[in-house]
Short mmCIF file of C-alpha atoms in Angstrom, two decimals:
data_model
loop_
_atom_site.label_atom_id
_atom_site.label_comp_id
_atom_site.label_asym_id
_atom_site.label_seq_id
_atom_site.Cartn_x
_atom_site.Cartn_y
_atom_site.Cartn_z
CA UNK A 1 76.04 -97.46 92.82
CA UNK A 2 79.53 -98.52 93.81
CA UNK A 3 82.09 -95.94 94.90
CA UNK A 4 85.81 -95.78 95.64
CA UNK A 5 88.68 -93.30 96.00
CA UNK A 6 92.48 -93.45 95.95
CA UNK A 7 95.26 -90.86 96.31
CA UNK A 8 96.16 -89.55 92.85
CA UNK A 9 99.86 -90.42 93.22
CA UNK A 10 99.20 -94.08 94.16
CA UNK A 11 100.94 -96.64 91.98
CA UNK A 12 98.35 -98.12 89.66
CA UNK A 13 95.64 -95.73 90.91
CA UNK A 14 93.24 -96.44 88.05
CA UNK A 15 93.79 -100.19 88.28
CA UNK A 16 93.06 -100.03 92.02
CA UNK A 17 89.81 -98.18 91.32
CA UNK A 18 88.86 -100.72 88.65
CA UNK A 19 89.48 -103.58 91.11
CA UNK A 20 87.25 -101.94 93.72
CA UNK A 21 84.41 -100.94 91.38
CA UNK A 22 84.30 -104.20 89.37
CA UNK A 23 82.79 -102.29 86.45
CA UNK A 24 81.55 -104.31 83.50
CA UNK A 25 80.96 -103.40 79.87
CA UNK A 26 77.96 -101.06 79.48
CA UNK A 27 78.42 -99.69 83.01
CA UNK A 28 79.00 -95.98 83.54
CA UNK A 29 81.93 -94.69 85.63
CA UNK A 30 82.37 -91.07 86.72
CA UNK A 31 85.81 -89.87 87.89
CA UNK A 32 86.47 -86.71 89.90
CA UNK A 33 90.19 -86.05 89.66
CA UNK A 34 92.45 -83.87 91.76
CA UNK A 35 94.12 -81.24 89.53
CA UNK A 36 97.44 -82.30 91.07
CA UNK A 37 97.31 -85.34 88.78
CA UNK A 38 98.35 -85.42 85.13
CA UNK A 39 94.84 -85.19 83.72
CA UNK A 40 95.79 -86.31 80.22
CA UNK A 41 97.50 -89.41 81.61
CA UNK A 42 94.59 -90.19 83.94
CA UNK A 43 92.16 -90.00 81.02
CA UNK A 44 94.24 -92.43 78.95
CA UNK A 45 94.70 -94.83 81.86
CA UNK A 46 90.98 -94.75 82.64
CA UNK A 47 90.17 -95.98 79.14
CA UNK A 48 92.61 -98.86 79.62
CA UNK A 49 91.47 -99.73 83.17
CA UNK A 50 87.76 -99.77 82.25
CA UNK A 51 87.51 -101.48 78.83
CA UNK A 52 84.02 -101.32 77.35
CA UNK A 53 82.87 -98.94 80.09
CA UNK A 54 81.75 -95.37 79.48
CA UNK A 55 84.03 -93.15 81.57
CA UNK A 56 83.24 -89.49 82.18
CA UNK A 57 84.78 -87.10 84.66
CA UNK A 58 86.39 -83.78 85.45
CA UNK A 59 89.06 -82.05 87.47
CA UNK A 60 88.05 -80.61 90.84
CA UNK A 61 88.52 -77.87 93.38
CA UNK A 62 88.52 -80.59 96.04
CA UNK A 63 87.01 -84.03 96.44
CA UNK A 64 84.29 -85.60 98.59
CA UNK A 65 85.15 -89.16 99.62
CA UNK A 66 83.71 -91.62 102.12
CA UNK A 67 85.46 -89.54 104.80
CA UNK A 68 84.03 -86.20 103.68
CA UNK A 69 86.08 -83.33 102.30
CA UNK A 70 89.43 -84.41 100.90
CA UNK A 71 92.18 -83.28 98.53
CA UNK A 72 94.62 -85.07 96.27
CA UNK A 73 92.22 -87.91 95.49
CA UNK A 74 90.63 -89.58 92.49
CA UNK A 75 87.00 -90.35 93.35
CA UNK A 76 85.12 -92.92 91.28
CA UNK A 77 81.42 -93.74 91.02
CA UNK A 78 80.08 -96.75 89.11
CA UNK A 79 76.51 -96.94 87.82
CA UNK A 80 76.00 -100.66 87.01
CA UNK A 81 74.09 -101.42 83.82
CA UNK A 82 71.78 -103.78 85.70
CA UNK A 83 70.16 -100.76 87.39
CA UNK A 84 71.16 -97.77 85.25
CA UNK A 85 70.88 -97.22 81.51
CA UNK A 86 72.71 -94.17 80.18
CA UNK A 87 73.39 -92.07 77.11
CA UNK A 88 76.45 -89.82 77.24
CA UNK A 89 77.98 -87.38 74.79
CA UNK A 90 80.65 -84.68 74.63
CA UNK A 91 79.96 -81.06 73.70
CA UNK A 92 83.14 -79.45 72.36
CA UNK A 93 84.05 -75.80 71.86
CA UNK A 94 81.37 -74.44 74.17
CA UNK A 95 81.99 -70.85 73.15
CA UNK A 96 80.91 -71.71 69.59
CA UNK A 97 78.22 -74.22 70.55
CA UNK A 98 75.20 -74.44 68.25
CA UNK A 99 72.10 -74.70 70.48
CA UNK A 100 70.18 -76.48 67.72
CA UNK A 101 72.80 -79.23 67.51
CA UNK A 102 72.76 -79.62 71.29
CA UNK A 103 68.96 -79.86 71.25
CA UNK A 104 69.02 -82.52 68.54
CA UNK A 105 71.63 -84.63 70.32
CA UNK A 106 69.80 -84.35 73.64
CA UNK A 107 66.43 -85.34 72.18
CA UNK A 108 68.08 -88.22 70.35
CA UNK A 109 69.68 -89.43 73.59
CA UNK A 110 66.36 -89.24 75.42
CA UNK A 111 64.66 -91.26 72.68
CA UNK A 112 67.42 -93.88 72.73
CA UNK A 113 67.08 -94.28 76.49
CA UNK A 114 63.33 -94.69 76.26
CA UNK A 115 63.77 -97.48 73.74
CA UNK A 116 66.48 -99.21 75.75
CA UNK A 117 64.82 -99.02 79.16
CA UNK A 118 61.06 -98.67 78.60
CA UNK A 119 60.19 -100.24 81.96
CA UNK A 120 62.30 -97.86 84.04
CA UNK A 121 60.35 -94.68 84.70
CA UNK A 122 62.90 -92.73 86.74
CA UNK A 123 65.01 -90.31 84.70
CA UNK A 124 67.67 -87.77 85.56
CA UNK A 125 70.67 -86.14 83.91
CA UNK A 126 73.95 -84.66 85.08
CA UNK A 127 76.44 -82.39 83.38
CA UNK A 128 80.15 -81.82 83.90
CA UNK A 129 81.47 -78.62 82.35
CA UNK A 130 84.74 -76.70 82.19
CA UNK A 131 84.34 -74.18 85.01
CA UNK A 132 86.65 -71.69 83.31
CA UNK A 133 84.84 -71.74 79.96
CA UNK A 134 82.50 -68.85 80.89
CA UNK A 135 79.86 -70.83 79.00
CA UNK A 136 77.76 -72.48 81.71
CA UNK A 137 74.86 -70.03 81.45
CA UNK A 138 74.70 -70.37 77.66
CA UNK A 139 74.95 -74.15 77.90
CA UNK A 140 72.24 -74.49 80.54
CA UNK A 141 69.93 -72.09 78.74
CA UNK A 142 70.14 -74.25 75.62
CA UNK A 143 69.61 -77.47 77.57
CA UNK A 144 66.56 -76.10 79.36
CA UNK A 145 64.70 -76.04 76.04
CA UNK A 146 65.07 -79.79 75.45
CA UNK A 147 65.20 -81.57 78.81
CA UNK A 148 61.46 -81.46 79.38
CA UNK A 149 60.54 -83.02 82.73
CA UNK A 150 63.95 -84.70 83.19
CA UNK A 151 65.59 -83.27 86.35
CA UNK A 152 69.11 -82.02 85.65
CA UNK A 153 72.01 -81.14 87.93
CA UNK A 154 75.64 -80.48 87.26
CA UNK A 155 79.01 -79.23 88.40
CA UNK A 156 81.71 -77.03 86.93
CA UNK A 157 85.20 -78.53 86.81
CA UNK A 158 87.87 -76.72 88.82
CA UNK A 159 91.61 -76.64 89.44
CA UNK A 160 91.80 -76.08 93.22
CA UNK A 161 91.49 -72.26 93.24
CA UNK A 162 94.22 -71.51 90.70
CA UNK A 163 91.73 -70.46 87.97
CA UNK A 164 94.20 -71.51 85.28
CA UNK A 165 92.76 -74.54 83.43
CA UNK A 166 90.07 -77.12 84.11
CA UNK A 167 89.14 -80.25 82.17
CA UNK A 168 86.32 -82.69 81.57
CA UNK A 169 87.07 -86.32 80.73
CA UNK A 170 85.45 -88.40 78.02
CA UNK A 171 86.45 -91.37 75.89
CA UNK A 172 90.05 -91.52 77.13
CA UNK A 173 90.78 -87.83 76.60
CA UNK A 174 90.82 -84.62 78.63
CA UNK A 175 89.01 -81.64 77.12
CA UNK A 176 89.00 -77.92 77.95
CA UNK A 177 86.19 -75.58 76.86
CA UNK A 178 83.88 -78.61 76.78
CA UNK A 179 81.07 -80.34 78.65
CA UNK A 180 79.83 -83.90 79.07
CA UNK A 181 76.11 -84.58 79.39
CA UNK A 182 74.88 -87.90 80.78
CA UNK A 183 71.21 -88.91 80.71
CA UNK A 184 70.14 -91.81 82.91
CA UNK A 185 67.13 -94.10 83.29
CA UNK A 186 67.09 -96.29 86.37
CA UNK A 187 65.17 -98.85 88.39
CA UNK A 188 66.08 -96.88 91.53
CA UNK A 189 64.21 -94.01 93.08
CA UNK A 190 66.12 -90.74 92.64
CA UNK A 191 65.66 -87.28 94.12
CA UNK A 192 67.56 -84.45 92.44
CA UNK A 193 68.12 -81.53 94.81
CA UNK A 194 69.71 -78.12 95.31
CA UNK A 195 70.50 -76.58 98.68
CA UNK A 196 72.08 -73.42 100.01
CA UNK A 197 72.11 -71.73 103.41
CA UNK A 198 71.85 -68.08 102.29
CA UNK A 199 69.11 -65.49 102.81
CA UNK A 200 68.91 -61.95 101.37
CA UNK A 201 69.45 -58.96 103.63
CA UNK A 202 68.31 -55.37 103.16
CA UNK A 203 71.78 -54.29 101.99
CA UNK A 204 71.57 -53.85 98.22
CA UNK A 205 73.81 -52.57 95.45
CA UNK A 206 73.44 -51.97 91.72
CA UNK A 207 75.88 -53.07 89.02
CA UNK A 208 76.56 -49.86 87.07
CA UNK A 209 79.48 -51.06 84.95
CA UNK A 210 80.17 -54.58 83.69
CA UNK A 211 81.59 -56.77 80.94
CA UNK A 212 78.97 -59.56 80.84
CA UNK A 213 80.92 -61.76 78.42
CA UNK A 214 83.86 -61.92 80.81
CA UNK A 215 81.69 -61.91 83.98
CA UNK A 216 83.58 -58.85 85.20
CA UNK A 217 82.04 -56.00 87.20
CA UNK A 218 84.04 -52.79 87.27
CA UNK A 219 81.48 -50.48 88.88
CA UNK A 220 78.96 -50.91 91.71
CA UNK A 221 76.81 -47.93 92.69
CA UNK A 222 78.88 -45.88 90.20
CA UNK A 223 82.01 -46.56 92.26
CA UNK A 224 84.95 -48.90 91.59
CA UNK A 225 83.52 -52.36 92.21
CA UNK A 226 86.05 -53.84 94.61
CA UNK A 227 86.26 -50.68 96.71
CA UNK A 228 82.47 -50.30 96.94
CA UNK A 229 81.94 -53.96 97.84
CA UNK A 230 84.59 -53.61 100.56
CA UNK A 231 82.99 -50.38 101.83
CA UNK A 232 79.61 -52.08 102.21
CA UNK A 233 81.32 -54.86 104.18
CA UNK A 234 83.35 -52.28 106.16
CA UNK A 235 86.54 -53.97 105.09
CA UNK A 236 89.87 -52.87 103.63
CA UNK A 237 89.62 -53.27 99.81
CA UNK A 238 93.22 -54.47 99.79
CA UNK A 239 92.26 -57.41 101.99
CA UNK A 240 89.58 -58.95 99.77
CA UNK A 241 90.17 -62.70 99.37
CA UNK A 242 88.34 -65.96 98.58
CA UNK A 243 87.52 -66.19 102.28
CA UNK A 244 85.82 -62.78 102.11
CA UNK A 245 83.79 -63.80 99.07
CA UNK A 246 82.77 -67.09 100.68
CA UNK A 247 81.61 -65.34 103.84
CA UNK A 248 79.80 -62.47 102.07
CA UNK A 249 78.14 -63.70 98.85
CA UNK A 250 75.67 -61.74 96.78
CA UNK A 251 72.18 -62.74 95.66
CA UNK A 252 70.11 -61.80 92.62
CA UNK A 253 66.35 -62.21 92.52
CA UNK A 254 64.96 -64.11 89.53
CA UNK A 255 61.19 -64.44 89.70
CA UNK A 256 60.31 -65.38 93.26
CA UNK A 257 63.68 -66.98 94.04
CA UNK A 258 67.11 -65.70 94.97
CA UNK A 259 70.21 -67.17 93.34
CA UNK A 260 73.80 -66.66 94.40
CA UNK A 261 76.12 -64.58 92.24
CA UNK A 262 79.41 -65.52 93.84
CA UNK A 263 82.62 -63.55 93.37
CA UNK A 264 85.56 -65.56 92.09
CA UNK A 265 88.36 -63.03 92.63
CA UNK A 266 89.34 -59.38 92.59
CA UNK A 267 91.71 -58.16 89.88
CA UNK A 268 94.80 -56.06 90.50
CA UNK A 269 92.91 -52.97 89.36
CA UNK A 270 89.94 -53.60 91.68
CA UNK A 271 87.42 -55.24 89.35
CA UNK A 272 85.30 -58.15 90.58
CA UNK A 273 85.24 -61.36 88.56
CA UNK A 274 82.12 -63.48 89.12
CA UNK A 275 81.51 -67.22 88.81
CA UNK A 276 78.34 -66.75 86.77
CA UNK A 277 76.39 -64.34 84.57
CA UNK A 278 76.33 -60.71 85.62
CA UNK A 279 75.19 -57.59 83.78
CA UNK A 280 74.70 -53.87 84.19
CA UNK A 281 71.50 -52.90 86.00
CA UNK A 282 71.40 -56.04 88.11
CA UNK A 283 70.42 -55.42 91.73
CA UNK A 284 72.47 -57.49 94.13
CA UNK A 285 71.57 -58.20 97.76
CA UNK A 286 74.16 -59.00 100.37
CA UNK A 287 73.43 -62.46 101.77
CA UNK A 288 73.12 -63.56 105.36
CA UNK A 289 74.35 -67.08 106.04
CA UNK A 290 72.48 -69.53 108.20
CA UNK A 291 74.72 -71.89 110.22
CA UNK A 292 76.17 -74.02 107.43
CA UNK A 293 76.66 -77.17 109.52
CA UNK A 294 73.10 -77.23 110.89
CA UNK A 295 71.67 -76.42 107.47
CA UNK A 296 73.53 -79.29 105.80
CA UNK A 297 72.52 -81.75 108.52
CA UNK A 298 68.85 -80.77 108.25
CA UNK A 299 68.85 -80.89 104.44
CA UNK A 300 70.43 -84.34 104.27
CA UNK A 301 68.12 -85.61 107.00
CA UNK A 302 65.19 -84.48 104.85
CA UNK A 303 66.56 -86.55 101.95
CA UNK A 304 66.66 -89.56 104.29
CA UNK A 305 62.91 -89.45 104.90
CA UNK A 306 61.14 -91.84 104.65
CA UNK A 307 64.13 -93.99 103.65
CA UNK A 308 67.90 -93.56 103.55
CA UNK A 309 69.59 -93.16 100.15
CA UNK A 310 72.23 -95.75 99.39
CA UNK A 311 74.44 -92.90 98.11
CA UNK A 312 74.22 -89.20 97.39
CA UNK A 313 76.14 -87.92 94.38
CA UNK A 314 76.90 -84.27 95.17
CA UNK A 315 78.57 -81.33 93.46
CA UNK A 316 79.42 -78.81 96.18
CA UNK A 317 80.70 -75.27 95.58
CA UNK A 318 84.29 -74.62 96.66
CA UNK A 319 83.08 -71.44 98.39
CA UNK A 320 80.96 -73.51 100.76
CA UNK A 321 84.04 -75.52 101.67
CA UNK A 322 86.11 -72.35 102.12
CA UNK A 323 83.41 -70.92 104.40
CA UNK A 324 83.36 -74.12 106.46
CA UNK A 325 87.15 -74.05 106.78
CA UNK A 326 87.12 -70.37 107.73
CA UNK A 327 84.57 -71.10 110.45
CA UNK A 328 86.57 -74.15 111.57
CA UNK A 329 83.59 -76.34 110.71
CA UNK A 330 85.08 -78.43 107.90
CA UNK A 331 85.50 -81.43 110.20
CA UNK A 332 81.84 -81.32 111.20
CA UNK A 333 80.80 -80.95 107.57
CA UNK A 334 82.95 -83.93 106.62
CA UNK A 335 81.38 -86.07 109.34
CA UNK A 336 77.89 -85.22 108.09
CA UNK A 337 78.82 -85.94 104.47
CA UNK A 338 80.39 -89.27 105.42
CA UNK A 339 77.45 -90.33 107.58
CA UNK A 340 75.03 -89.70 104.71
CA UNK A 341 77.16 -91.54 102.11
CA UNK A 342 77.82 -88.39 100.06
CA UNK A 343 80.38 -88.72 97.25
CA UNK A 344 81.46 -86.17 94.65
CA UNK A 345 83.59 -83.06 94.29
CA UNK A 346 83.95 -79.33 94.96
CA UNK A 347 83.05 -77.16 92.00
CA UNK A 348 83.55 -73.76 90.38
CA UNK A 349 79.77 -73.55 89.85
CA UNK A 350 76.68 -75.71 89.94
CA UNK A 351 73.82 -76.36 87.56
CA UNK A 352 70.23 -77.09 88.51
CA UNK A 353 67.49 -77.61 85.93
CA UNK A 354 68.06 -74.76 83.47
CA UNK A 355 70.05 -72.47 85.74
CA UNK A 356 73.74 -71.96 86.48
CA UNK A 357 74.17 -71.16 90.19
CA UNK A 358 76.92 -70.63 92.76
CA UNK A 359 77.63 -71.38 96.41
CA UNK A 360 75.17 -74.26 96.44
CA UNK A 361 75.23 -78.03 96.56
CA UNK A 362 73.43 -79.84 93.77
CA UNK A 363 73.11 -83.57 93.39
CA UNK A 364 71.03 -86.70 93.33
CA UNK A 365 70.03 -88.94 96.20
CA UNK A 366 69.98 -92.54 94.87
CA UNK A 367 67.70 -94.90 96.78
CA UNK A 368 67.65 -98.72 96.57
CA UNK A 369 65.29 -100.08 93.92
CA UNK A 370 61.81 -101.11 95.06
CA UNK A 371 61.52 -104.82 95.73
#
């Protein structure tokens, strides 16, 4: 992989990225674009700057560059065709998506890759999806039926924390309510991973009133949701904020694992809007956070055994970044990310295998090919 980043307002930003990446026809380039930029213009310029190259991407809630956490950047990753074969396609109108069509296109892409790169055994896939579409769970559930053993990770596009409009990029255009799926075969060793630093506590609550389609909870324990959540935290319900949600996430148990159900925001009338699927009857556990800096260091050190990845492509939840900033640990986190060659963006949600999750980091560690 080759990577680069430039400030979004730089003159000739896309041309500068193209000069640094030296992408050739049949390569794959992924762009993670600050929402401060004109996304439509960036998409058009990307098609011009990378002729013959497949360009995918999305808007972000923050970027991860060679220096760690950043804002106002365009981050670019190039997968050269000499080591990576890919099949990429756009899924439009996610709210009306036909799972059977998605399954057919995915199986067709897998078959095409097997024909094109029969001697490369390593496979993985990554998705970029509009993080305001409310469709990630539906999309991942459909994909889970067709991916087979191919490890999948993904990130939900953001717009800082404005929650107004997010985009994915494909074929010179910016798309809302859409996703891009990229399947890859490679000569490199790859480890797809998910990490979070949260453990369940004994403090539990039950969702007693919800609008699952909108991911809105209006009652917890038969009380107004925002007020009851604040009471459990012993906080003023009028002071709930993204920093509160980042510091006090909720977990749901699925099988023998706990997954985060992160709160996006509180409405003016005290309802809680979640980043992922939520329904009446769900039992939520208040989470206890392990030290986020130490946890990240240990997790990335594990990925470096027995050999160091050349790069780690990572999709990291914005709530993790907010927590790090709140704890005045963002500088330490950035140093760790930079030291481990992590590149990527901050998300409105993450995908791992067939599940949509929150407040995690998902990604792929890319190791040099065996010689």
